[in-house]
Amino acid sequence: MFVLTMKSYFVSVSAPVFTGLWLALLSTASLAEAHFPRPAELQPDIDFWVRVYTEVDTRSGFIHDADQVTVVYETLPLKGDYHGDRKAMRAARSRYAKILRRLARDRNNLSAEEQRVLDLWGPATGNKRLLEAARSVRFQRGQSDRFRRGLARSGQWNTYIDSVLSERELPWELAILPHVESSFNPSAYSRVGAAGIWQFTRSTGRRYLTVDYVVDERMDPFAATVAAAQLLEHNYQLTGTWPLALTAYNHGASSMRRATRQLGTTDIARIVRNYKGRAFGFASRNFYVSFLAALEVSSDPERYFGVVDLASPVQYAEVEMPAYVPVGAFARAFDVAPDFLRPHNRALLEPIWRGKKRVPKGFTLRVPRDAVNGEPDVLLAAIPEELRFEEQTPDIFHTVVRGDTVSEIAHRYGHSIRDIVAMNGLNRRYQIRIGQVLRLPQEGEPQLASASTPPVRLVKVSTAGAQGELADAETPAADTGAAQAEQTVLGSMAGDQPVAEIQLLADPSDYTVASNHTIEVQASETLGHYAEWLDLRASHLRRINGRRYGRPVVIGQRLKLDFSHVAPEEFERRRIAYQKNLQQSFFMGWHIRSTRRHLVAEGDSLWELTHKKYRIPLWLLRQYNPDLDPDRLRPGMEIVVPELAEV
């Protein structure tokens, strides 16, 4: 099957016209204010981020207070030397912490520098607050050069993003979000694996996109834009306001719903100032105000940067692959180099471009229209039949044994370390464990083993796996139990939040333990699960909850738990690991394509809706209707149903 579409995704505009477009949009200020209010108490924070985006570049930054960001102690220049710059940052933070502790003890006989710091806070500031400030001195790197480059890059996708938002009737201001997330850098890849201009984590991305080690649509600005619109719309449906929906993009819908319940308000200013969630740190508290700052700067770029030349528009011929085809064969048929195609098809990953995997059947390749010499269907037909395959290039699996290292395995099979790391999602230390099964490309056979080389087990398959971060060190295989393996996955930090929470950002379910040691029962959980995660017997949990044997737990009810053997934090970690694995396994095979509204009819039940009518997991339906009481399903009620598409 061949599909050719001609799309002018982009509009070529000069900076003055660009500014005029934004000013025209800002003429609907009342509507914008309704969607994205600018509370007076948050204006100083917005002003701080405007300074970050326009006043200082990445070769310098502000030493400031993390809680009261308007207190800026100095602008610290950097030299571009990683270790030297980090040392300078630490020294500056230490210097101001020392001054603040001195001011908290005694304000007599101050030096000029000490007096300057005190003046920044004001003489009425109490000693307790100054001691707190000594613990919250922070460095914020400047972003003006990145922001300016982001403005120029945004010209490639502005028109397309606007069309997607308009089609879904979402606020146009959301098009600014990639400035905050990635500076519109399509190659952006964070230290926790968030990728592309919209910075999707792998688990959230898989809800809407194909994400494996062959294709990663998070890197495709077009596909990722549609996914971002879906996620933002979902967040809005769950939280009820756009400031909360935006903050949920960074912090998770469940956390924002928890904040509104605890504080009894949806007022973003009160939440930013008063919410004390465990993971609600600097990045989350500043996400909305930094978005408003980016909106302000983008609305009048000439004021801050002068003339900004936007990236040139591109018109694409889009060619749907009729079979699994090597990218080299496609490039030869269209008389272009593979490297020419690469920046226009960012979803295709390294194994494709290195010739170790084929472009998947059904994948749509983009070719700049002015590079297509002839009719695309004729060019496509020129690909020899012997280079059209019905299956993907199969993989080999290697079972890790004692003494194995990633580099040794790569050498043995004739592959690069980079390939093995990417195909198996290994962490930065290349950690592997005995019994772990590693995926390898098919080409290459193991070298003859020496007497000291342990045997290997090979299995040929043709399924896809997950892409992971590239590492910079490696560790020999060692015996690790399940609990330790989970720590490897969940133990690192990203911004303010544990990776466990970040990987469930799109899940609004509450997996936390309340202060009275109770939890809310979620779908796919049983009393046996809770007992296992608590290192207790299920009979003990039944007894403290007054439950008879054989009576199942009910979704949405609260249960009291016993944390005498396992701390609440460890219980949450184990619970989230279970839910993460459950959801990741499901989204390896399915995408959320869209949503629909269902009017509950007489005789409807959640079991009927999930198992027969829509054939979706109950936990997924609950995620789109977290306030739905399964015992109170009544005719005439409206529920949101996610519609799925097979990967």
XYZ file of C-alpha atoms in Angstrom:
647
model
C 0.000 0.000 0.000
C 1.281 3.448 -0.889
C 0.036 6.752 0.455
C 1.322 10.127 -0.702
C 0.211 13.304 1.019
C 1.396 16.811 0.346
C 1.471 18.890 3.510
C 2.661 22.420 4.086
C 3.115 22.051 7.805
C 4.998 25.291 8.157
C 4.564 28.934 7.319
C 7.585 31.064 6.502
C 7.338 34.272 8.507
C 9.814 36.925 9.442
C 10.254 37.944 13.059
C 8.087 41.096 12.757
C 5.205 39.075 11.328
C 5.825 36.424 14.012
C 5.504 39.127 16.640
C 2.371 40.454 15.001
C 0.780 37.018 15.070
C 1.419 36.676 18.760
C 0.139 40.172 19.475
C -3.000 39.378 17.533
C -3.469 36.309 19.634
C -2.880 38.322 22.778
C -5.763 40.589 21.795
C -7.898 37.830 23.280
C -6.312 38.613 26.633
C -9.451 38.038 28.644
C -9.762 34.500 27.275
C -6.080 33.811 27.891
C -6.404 35.136 31.434
C -9.365 32.843 31.993
C -7.352 29.803 30.883
C -4.002 30.780 32.413
C -4.463 33.307 35.246
C -1.488 35.345 36.460
C -2.067 35.754 40.224
C -0.443 38.915 41.579
C 1.375 36.935 44.274
C 3.090 34.855 41.573
C 4.145 37.796 39.373
C 7.588 38.149 41.052
C 8.254 34.483 40.273
C 7.201 35.007 36.655
C 9.567 37.992 36.455
C 12.418 35.825 37.755
C 11.901 33.301 34.964
C 11.667 36.049 32.367
C 15.148 37.085 33.549
C 16.359 33.479 33.282
C 15.036 33.220 29.723
C 16.272 36.610 28.494
C 18.938 38.153 30.732
C 21.580 35.460 31.247
C 22.749 32.702 28.918
C 24.011 29.204 29.645
C 27.532 30.541 30.331
C 26.287 32.089 33.578
C 23.445 31.872 36.061
C 21.817 33.190 39.204
C 22.728 32.268 42.759
C 19.334 32.671 44.415
C 16.973 31.445 47.107
C 15.051 28.317 46.101
C 11.871 29.287 47.939
C 11.812 33.028 47.320
C 13.287 33.133 43.844
C 13.228 36.927 43.661
C 16.122 36.992 46.139
C 19.055 36.806 43.721
C 22.444 37.067 45.426
C 24.593 37.374 42.309
C 25.049 36.458 38.666
C 27.763 33.811 38.554
C 29.848 33.583 35.346
C 30.905 30.131 34.170
C 33.957 29.069 32.167
C 32.545 26.058 30.349
C 34.630 23.581 32.333
C 32.229 21.058 33.889
C 34.162 20.243 37.045
C 35.452 23.778 37.482
C 31.972 25.247 37.066
C 30.467 22.834 39.581
C 33.177 23.748 42.033
C 32.417 27.454 41.523
C 28.690 26.842 42.086
C 29.354 24.922 45.307
C 31.706 27.610 46.540
C 29.163 30.375 45.847
C 26.359 28.483 47.557
C 28.591 27.795 50.538
C 29.657 31.438 50.760
C 26.098 32.758 50.897
C 24.970 30.027 53.292
C 27.748 31.111 55.652
C 26.694 34.765 55.398
C 23.055 33.879 56.092
C 23.965 31.832 59.153
C 26.044 34.750 60.398
C 23.105 37.121 59.929
C 20.818 34.729 61.809
C 23.199 34.760 64.792
C 24.161 38.434 64.952
C 23.476 41.492 62.813
C 26.008 43.806 64.440
C 29.252 44.975 62.821
C 28.306 43.674 59.402
C 30.654 43.774 56.455
C 29.503 45.495 53.280
C 28.758 42.105 51.687
C 26.790 40.888 54.702
C 24.791 44.116 54.733
C 24.044 43.720 51.022
C 22.674 40.221 51.582
C 20.578 41.396 54.521
C 19.177 44.221 52.416
C 18.045 41.682 49.832
C 15.891 40.049 52.486
C 14.940 43.192 54.396
C 15.734 44.046 58.008
C 12.394 42.653 59.202
C 13.289 39.116 58.138
C 13.463 36.842 61.153
C 16.444 34.738 62.149
C 14.531 31.502 61.564
C 13.833 32.518 57.964
C 17.496 33.379 57.396
C 18.542 29.956 58.697
C 16.069 28.372 56.285
C 17.535 30.495 53.486
C 21.018 29.204 54.363
C 19.756 25.730 53.465
C 18.083 26.779 50.221
C 20.771 28.640 48.276
C 20.455 27.479 44.689
C 22.060 27.997 41.270
C 19.893 28.513 38.173
C 21.691 28.399 34.846
C 20.691 31.066 32.327
C 18.669 30.117 29.257
C 18.646 33.165 26.977
C 20.741 31.587 24.208
C 18.702 28.380 24.327
C 15.439 30.289 24.331
C 16.456 32.336 21.306
C 17.459 29.200 19.415
C 14.188 27.629 20.492
C 12.242 30.542 19.027
C 14.013 30.044 15.702
C 13.474 26.266 15.759
C 9.809 26.604 16.687
C 9.082 27.938 13.199
C 9.395 24.385 11.907
C 6.416 23.167 13.918
C 4.338 26.161 15.086
C 1.714 25.827 12.384
C 1.321 22.096 12.894
C 1.112 22.428 16.695
C -1.495 25.180 16.359
C -3.567 23.002 14.020
C -3.520 20.063 16.458
C -4.536 22.257 19.403
C -7.251 23.929 17.354
C -8.640 20.608 16.147
C -8.972 19.415 19.755
C -10.295 22.829 20.892
C -7.420 23.297 23.314
C -5.937 26.698 24.266
C -3.372 27.968 21.764
C -1.061 28.973 24.617
C -0.156 25.314 25.125
C 2.010 25.605 21.999
C 4.517 27.456 24.213
C 5.164 24.442 26.458
C 8.098 23.024 24.430
C 10.031 26.217 25.253
C 9.908 25.153 28.897
C 10.464 21.471 28.242
C 13.149 21.381 25.553
C 13.651 24.765 23.858
C 12.059 23.040 20.835
C 15.098 20.792 20.506
C 13.869 17.575 18.808
C 16.989 15.723 19.975
C 16.514 16.651 23.650
C 17.009 13.684 25.958
C 16.974 14.189 29.737
C 19.006 12.303 32.312
C 15.898 10.312 33.272
C 15.048 9.401 29.691
C 12.451 12.046 28.816
C 12.742 12.651 25.078
C 11.822 15.011 22.254
C 10.389 18.518 22.163
C 7.547 17.511 24.513
C 9.835 15.506 26.836
C 7.788 12.345 27.227
C 9.102 9.690 29.563
C 9.105 6.231 28.062
C 6.173 4.924 30.115
C 3.950 7.946 29.485
C 4.933 8.047 25.820
C 3.910 4.426 25.332
C 0.332 5.324 26.200
C 0.039 7.241 22.949
C 3.086 6.413 20.826
C 5.288 3.601 19.598
C 8.348 3.506 21.841
C 10.792 0.648 21.436
C 14.404 0.286 20.369
C 13.538 0.482 16.643
C 10.955 3.280 16.598
C 10.591 6.004 19.223
C 7.855 8.430 18.235
C 8.673 10.674 21.182
C 11.486 11.996 18.977
C 9.056 12.823 16.155
C 7.725 16.368 16.758
C 4.565 15.618 14.778
C 3.502 12.391 16.469
C 4.594 13.678 19.887
C 2.511 16.843 19.448
C -0.654 14.790 19.040
C 0.293 12.731 22.103
C 1.001 15.861 24.160
C -2.401 17.271 23.233
C -4.023 14.030 24.385
C -2.157 14.060 27.694
C -2.845 17.733 28.396
C -6.527 17.261 27.591
C -6.609 14.247 29.924
C -4.940 16.270 32.694
C -7.499 19.035 32.279
C -10.392 16.584 32.518
C -8.910 15.231 35.755
C -7.874 18.479 37.447
C -10.433 20.972 36.165
C -8.098 23.933 35.506
C -5.330 24.614 33.016
C -2.757 25.721 35.626
C -3.232 22.377 37.389
C -3.260 20.466 34.085
C 0.063 22.060 33.128
C 1.606 21.376 36.523
C 0.375 17.784 36.243
C 2.373 17.504 33.007
C 5.450 17.824 35.211
C 4.236 16.431 38.515
C 1.481 13.962 37.685
C -2.294 14.202 37.801
C -2.573 12.092 40.952
C -0.284 14.470 42.848
C -2.201 17.551 41.725
C -5.522 15.968 42.669
C -4.016 15.126 46.049
C -2.880 18.743 46.452
C -6.359 20.087 45.756
C -7.863 17.648 48.264
C -5.368 18.498 51.001
C -5.655 22.267 50.597
C -9.319 22.335 49.608
C -8.659 24.593 46.616
C -7.766 24.620 42.939
C -6.069 28.037 43.284
C -2.647 27.561 41.687
C -1.068 30.332 43.780
C -2.135 28.720 47.049
C -0.964 25.322 45.855
C 2.417 26.638 44.692
C 2.963 28.438 47.998
C 1.475 25.955 50.452
C 1.467 22.412 49.100
C 4.089 20.275 50.853
C 3.911 17.055 48.897
C 6.997 14.883 49.293
C 8.009 15.213 45.646
C 6.626 18.703 45.051
C 9.976 20.443 44.901
C 11.508 23.342 43.031
C 10.819 22.168 39.463
C 7.171 21.359 40.140
C 6.507 24.555 42.099
C 8.020 26.633 39.322
C 6.559 24.830 36.327
C 3.481 27.014 35.881
C 5.257 30.328 36.491
C 8.049 29.381 34.085
C 5.378 28.560 31.493
C 3.820 32.017 31.976
C 7.277 33.577 31.633
C 7.881 31.656 28.393
C 4.477 32.816 27.149
C 5.392 36.418 27.926
C 8.761 36.235 26.176
C 7.347 34.411 23.147
C 4.626 37.019 22.806
C 7.152 39.773 22.135
C 10.471 38.200 21.098
C 11.848 41.359 19.453
C 11.749 43.154 22.786
C 14.224 40.671 24.232
C 16.157 39.277 21.267
C 15.726 41.611 18.324
C 14.908 40.059 14.962
C 14.494 36.281 15.148
C 14.723 34.360 11.864
C 12.415 31.378 12.009
C 13.389 28.042 10.529
C 12.407 27.504 6.915
C 9.221 25.599 6.079
C 9.303 22.092 4.668
C 6.832 20.361 2.392
C 6.849 16.591 2.712
C 5.959 13.659 0.563
C 4.810 10.999 3.015
C 5.358 7.410 1.958
C 3.777 4.542 3.863
C 5.981 1.456 3.801
C 4.304 -1.539 2.110
C 6.670 -4.007 3.796
C 9.704 -4.176 6.099
C 12.387 -2.440 4.020
C 16.056 -1.610 4.751
C 16.435 2.156 4.898
C 19.335 1.939 2.450
C 17.078 0.333 -0.163
C 14.490 3.075 0.264
C 17.163 5.787 0.045
C 18.576 4.320 -3.180
C 15.114 4.154 -4.733
C 14.569 7.854 -3.978
C 18.160 8.785 -4.918
C 18.968 10.358 -1.555
C 21.411 9.474 1.204
C 20.102 7.844 4.392
C 21.651 10.691 6.376
C 19.513 13.095 4.359
C 16.359 11.268 5.481
C 17.380 10.996 9.116
C 16.526 14.503 10.450
C 13.116 14.266 8.803
C 12.338 10.865 10.345
C 13.527 11.218 13.915
C 11.344 8.402 15.207
C 13.587 5.843 13.491
C 16.398 4.871 15.834
C 20.010 3.841 15.503
C 19.419 0.156 14.559
C 17.512 1.355 11.475
C 20.205 3.765 10.319
C 22.986 1.268 11.037
C 21.207 -1.285 8.851
C 20.557 -3.720 11.690
C 16.802 -3.335 11.539
C 14.344 -2.592 8.735
C 11.926 0.320 8.480
C 8.709 -1.230 9.842
C 5.806 -2.098 7.607
C 3.179 0.628 7.821
C 5.650 3.272 8.994
C 5.309 6.576 7.143
C 8.630 7.961 5.914
C 8.877 11.691 5.221
C 10.891 12.910 2.246
C 11.258 16.645 1.536
C 9.136 17.203 -1.562
C 11.789 19.139 -3.443
C 14.132 16.129 -3.155
C 11.671 13.718 -4.771
C 12.627 13.337 -8.446
C 9.646 11.591 -9.943
C 6.394 10.055 -8.803
C 6.833 8.576 -5.320
C 4.762 5.502 -6.112
C 6.992 4.745 -9.116
C 10.154 5.266 -7.033
C 8.789 3.044 -4.280
C 7.990 0.316 -6.784
C 11.662 0.309 -7.827
C 12.673 -1.309 -4.526
C 13.544 -4.921 -5.459
C 11.136 -7.579 -4.284
C 13.944 -9.393 -2.474
C 14.396 -6.303 -0.267
C 10.751 -6.280 0.821
C 10.159 -8.434 3.886
C 7.048 -9.522 5.760
C 8.846 -9.562 9.118
C 11.297 -7.453 11.037
C 14.916 -8.609 11.256
C 14.841 -11.115 14.153
C 16.899 -10.757 17.314
C 19.141 -13.055 19.316
C 18.860 -13.371 23.103
C 21.839 -13.938 25.391
C 21.389 -15.130 28.978
C 23.877 -13.439 31.310
C 26.133 -15.699 33.369
C 28.625 -14.926 36.113
C 31.541 -12.799 34.912
C 29.777 -11.336 31.866
C 30.191 -7.637 31.119
C 28.472 -5.597 28.443
C 31.733 -4.885 26.608
C 32.716 -8.565 26.650
C 29.293 -9.612 25.309
C 29.481 -6.924 22.604
C 32.930 -8.122 21.532
C 31.854 -11.765 21.556
C 28.954 -11.130 19.160
C 30.615 -8.452 17.057
C 28.294 -5.597 18.104
C 28.842 -2.191 19.653
C 28.251 -1.519 23.327
C 25.933 1.294 22.215
C 23.648 -1.182 20.410
C 23.365 -3.494 23.403
C 22.765 -0.663 25.871
C 20.088 0.924 23.677
C 18.319 -2.358 22.907
C 18.110 -3.399 26.568
C 17.516 -0.116 28.392
C 20.601 -0.525 30.568
C 21.377 2.125 33.167
C 24.348 4.462 33.198
C 26.597 1.906 34.888
C 25.809 -0.840 32.355
C 24.509 -2.974 35.233
C 23.505 -6.515 34.307
C 22.710 -9.481 36.517
C 23.061 -13.240 36.310
C 20.056 -14.743 34.559
C 19.136 -11.509 32.810
C 18.271 -11.984 29.137
C 19.850 -9.425 26.802
C 18.532 -8.687 23.334
C 21.107 -8.571 20.515
C 20.783 -7.823 16.796
C 20.662 -10.920 14.624
C 23.790 -10.263 12.584
C 26.975 -11.482 14.237
C 27.598 -14.876 15.790
C 29.373 -15.561 19.072
C 33.104 -15.991 18.776
C 34.530 -19.409 19.651
C 34.562 -19.743 23.406
C 37.805 -20.308 25.219
C 38.029 -22.746 28.094
C 37.210 -19.903 30.487
C 34.284 -18.518 28.485
C 30.936 -19.524 29.992
C 28.327 -21.067 27.682
C 25.531 -18.918 26.251
C 21.936 -19.643 25.315
C 20.646 -18.294 21.994
C 17.002 -17.826 21.052
C 15.893 -16.209 17.780
C 12.749 -14.081 17.975
C 11.290 -11.148 16.079
C 9.672 -9.090 18.855
C 10.725 -5.569 19.822
C 12.132 -4.359 23.121
C 12.592 -1.094 24.945
C 15.195 1.516 24.194
C 17.247 2.695 27.176
C 19.684 5.399 28.132
C 23.314 5.185 27.113
C 25.728 4.495 29.932
C 29.263 5.587 30.724
C 30.629 2.743 32.828
C 29.962 -0.942 33.328
C 29.677 -3.485 36.099
C 30.255 -7.256 35.824
C 27.159 -9.388 36.234
C 26.313 -10.202 39.831
C 23.600 -12.081 41.715
C 20.742 -9.660 42.466
C 17.377 -10.445 43.941
C 14.076 -9.036 42.779
C 14.023 -6.297 45.405
C 17.472 -5.056 44.406
C 16.529 -5.165 40.732
C 13.535 -2.954 41.483
C 15.763 -0.467 43.261
C 17.848 -0.152 40.121
C 14.724 0.840 38.216
C 13.102 3.065 40.828
C 15.881 4.439 42.956
C 17.272 7.322 40.908
C 15.967 10.881 40.918
C 14.719 13.148 38.128
C 14.163 16.752 39.030
C 12.175 16.632 42.250
C 10.474 13.287 41.855
C 11.496 9.656 42.257
C 11.579 7.853 38.938
C 8.734 5.666 40.228
C 6.387 8.640 40.338
C 7.636 10.092 37.066
C 6.910 6.827 35.300
C 3.274 7.036 36.417
C 2.712 10.710 35.617
C -0.241 9.932 33.349
C -1.876 7.722 35.984
C -4.169 9.744 38.288
C -4.667 6.880 40.764
C -3.597 7.498 44.345
C -0.944 4.987 45.378
C 0.177 6.808 48.522
C -0.272 5.850 52.158
C -2.376 8.317 54.146
C -1.215 9.644 57.505
C -3.644 7.240 59.245
C -1.953 4.284 57.472
C -4.842 3.646 55.094
C -4.785 3.285 51.298
C -7.346 3.524 48.513
C -7.863 0.203 46.723
C -7.032 0.441 43.024
C -7.941 -1.851 40.127
C -5.909 -5.073 39.700
C -4.930 -5.090 43.380
C -5.872 -7.725 45.951
C -5.434 -8.280 49.660
C -2.747 -10.790 48.724
C -0.785 -8.066 46.934
C -0.884 -5.814 49.991
C 0.195 -8.669 52.253
C 3.117 -9.481 49.943
C 4.257 -5.842 49.789
C 4.018 -5.604 53.603
C 5.746 -8.953 54.332
C 2.624 -10.039 56.220
C -0.100 -12.680 55.952
C -3.336 -11.741 54.208
C -5.253 -13.159 57.209
C -3.712 -10.451 59.398
C -4.949 -7.704 57.062
C -8.412 -9.290 56.970
C -8.488 -9.307 60.767
C -7.520 -5.646 61.270
C -10.095 -4.616 58.653
C -12.860 -6.887 59.963
C -13.209 -8.731 56.667
C -14.435 -12.292 56.177
C -12.389 -14.830 54.217
C -13.297 -14.885 50.509
C -14.695 -11.365 50.487
C -12.781 -9.389 47.816
C -11.578 -5.847 48.309
C -13.601 -3.204 46.465
C -12.072 -0.584 44.187
C -12.218 2.844 45.775
C -12.650 1.692 49.390
C -10.003 2.419 52.015
C -8.140 -0.291 53.882
C -6.065 -0.029 57.026
C -2.571 -1.514 56.731
C 0.091 -2.635 59.197
C 3.569 -1.181 58.608
C 5.362 -3.040 61.397
C 7.575 -4.935 58.917
C 7.803 -2.541 55.961
C 7.911 1.272 55.996
C 5.140 3.157 54.131
C 7.705 4.502 51.640
C 8.888 0.979 50.804
C 5.297 -0.223 50.461
C 4.573 2.628 48.020
C 7.699 1.766 46.032
C 6.689 -1.882 45.708
C 3.118 -0.934 44.843
C 4.179 1.537 42.162
C 6.648 -0.995 40.732
C 3.777 -3.482 40.367
C 1.502 -0.931 38.690
C 4.304 0.333 36.466
C 5.112 -3.151 35.199
C 1.418 -3.922 34.688
C 0.844 -0.764 32.670
C 4.085 -0.943 30.711
C 3.292 -4.496 29.632
C -0.138 -3.405 28.410
C 1.147 -0.371 26.508
C 3.744 -2.463 24.718
C 0.813 -3.739 22.670
C -1.739 -0.914 22.711
C -1.969 2.871 22.249
C -4.635 5.250 23.468
C -5.855 6.612 20.143
C -8.602 8.915 21.424
C -11.455 9.051 23.919
C -15.200 8.885 23.637
C -18.132 9.609 25.943
C -20.381 6.762 27.037
C -23.835 7.348 28.487
C -24.525 4.629 31.023
C -27.583 2.583 30.076
C -29.819 0.294 32.118
C -27.962 -2.911 32.913
C -24.485 -1.474 32.305
C -21.750 -2.500 34.735
C -18.059 -1.769 34.750
C -17.417 -5.445 34.047
C -19.729 -5.377 30.999
C -18.192 -2.142 29.709
C -14.566 -3.212 30.124
C -14.796 -6.902 29.182
C -17.479 -6.933 26.495
C -18.359 -3.555 25.019
C -14.996 -1.751 24.900
C -12.533 -4.529 25.823
C -10.217 -2.370 27.909
C -8.647 -3.017 31.327
C -10.677 -1.847 34.292
C -7.653 0.000 35.683
C -7.436 2.059 32.474
C -11.129 2.982 32.571
C -10.651 4.003 36.201
C -7.763 6.249 35.235
C -10.067 8.207 32.964
C -12.839 8.246 35.592
C -10.998 8.299 38.948
C -13.986 9.720 40.845
C -16.363 7.063 39.573
C -17.813 4.879 42.333
C -18.263 1.362 40.883
C -21.174 0.761 43.280
C -23.033 3.851 42.088
C -23.143 3.374 38.336
C -26.524 4.772 37.307
C -28.329 5.154 33.943
C -27.706 8.568 32.426
C -24.226 8.982 33.940
C -21.504 9.961 31.470
C -18.105 8.309 31.586
C -14.969 8.803 29.493
C -13.783 5.712 27.613
C -10.281 5.515 26.080
C -10.269 4.061 22.573
C -7.328 1.775 21.832
C -5.291 1.000 18.760
C -2.994 -1.993 18.497
C 0.707 -1.183 18.247
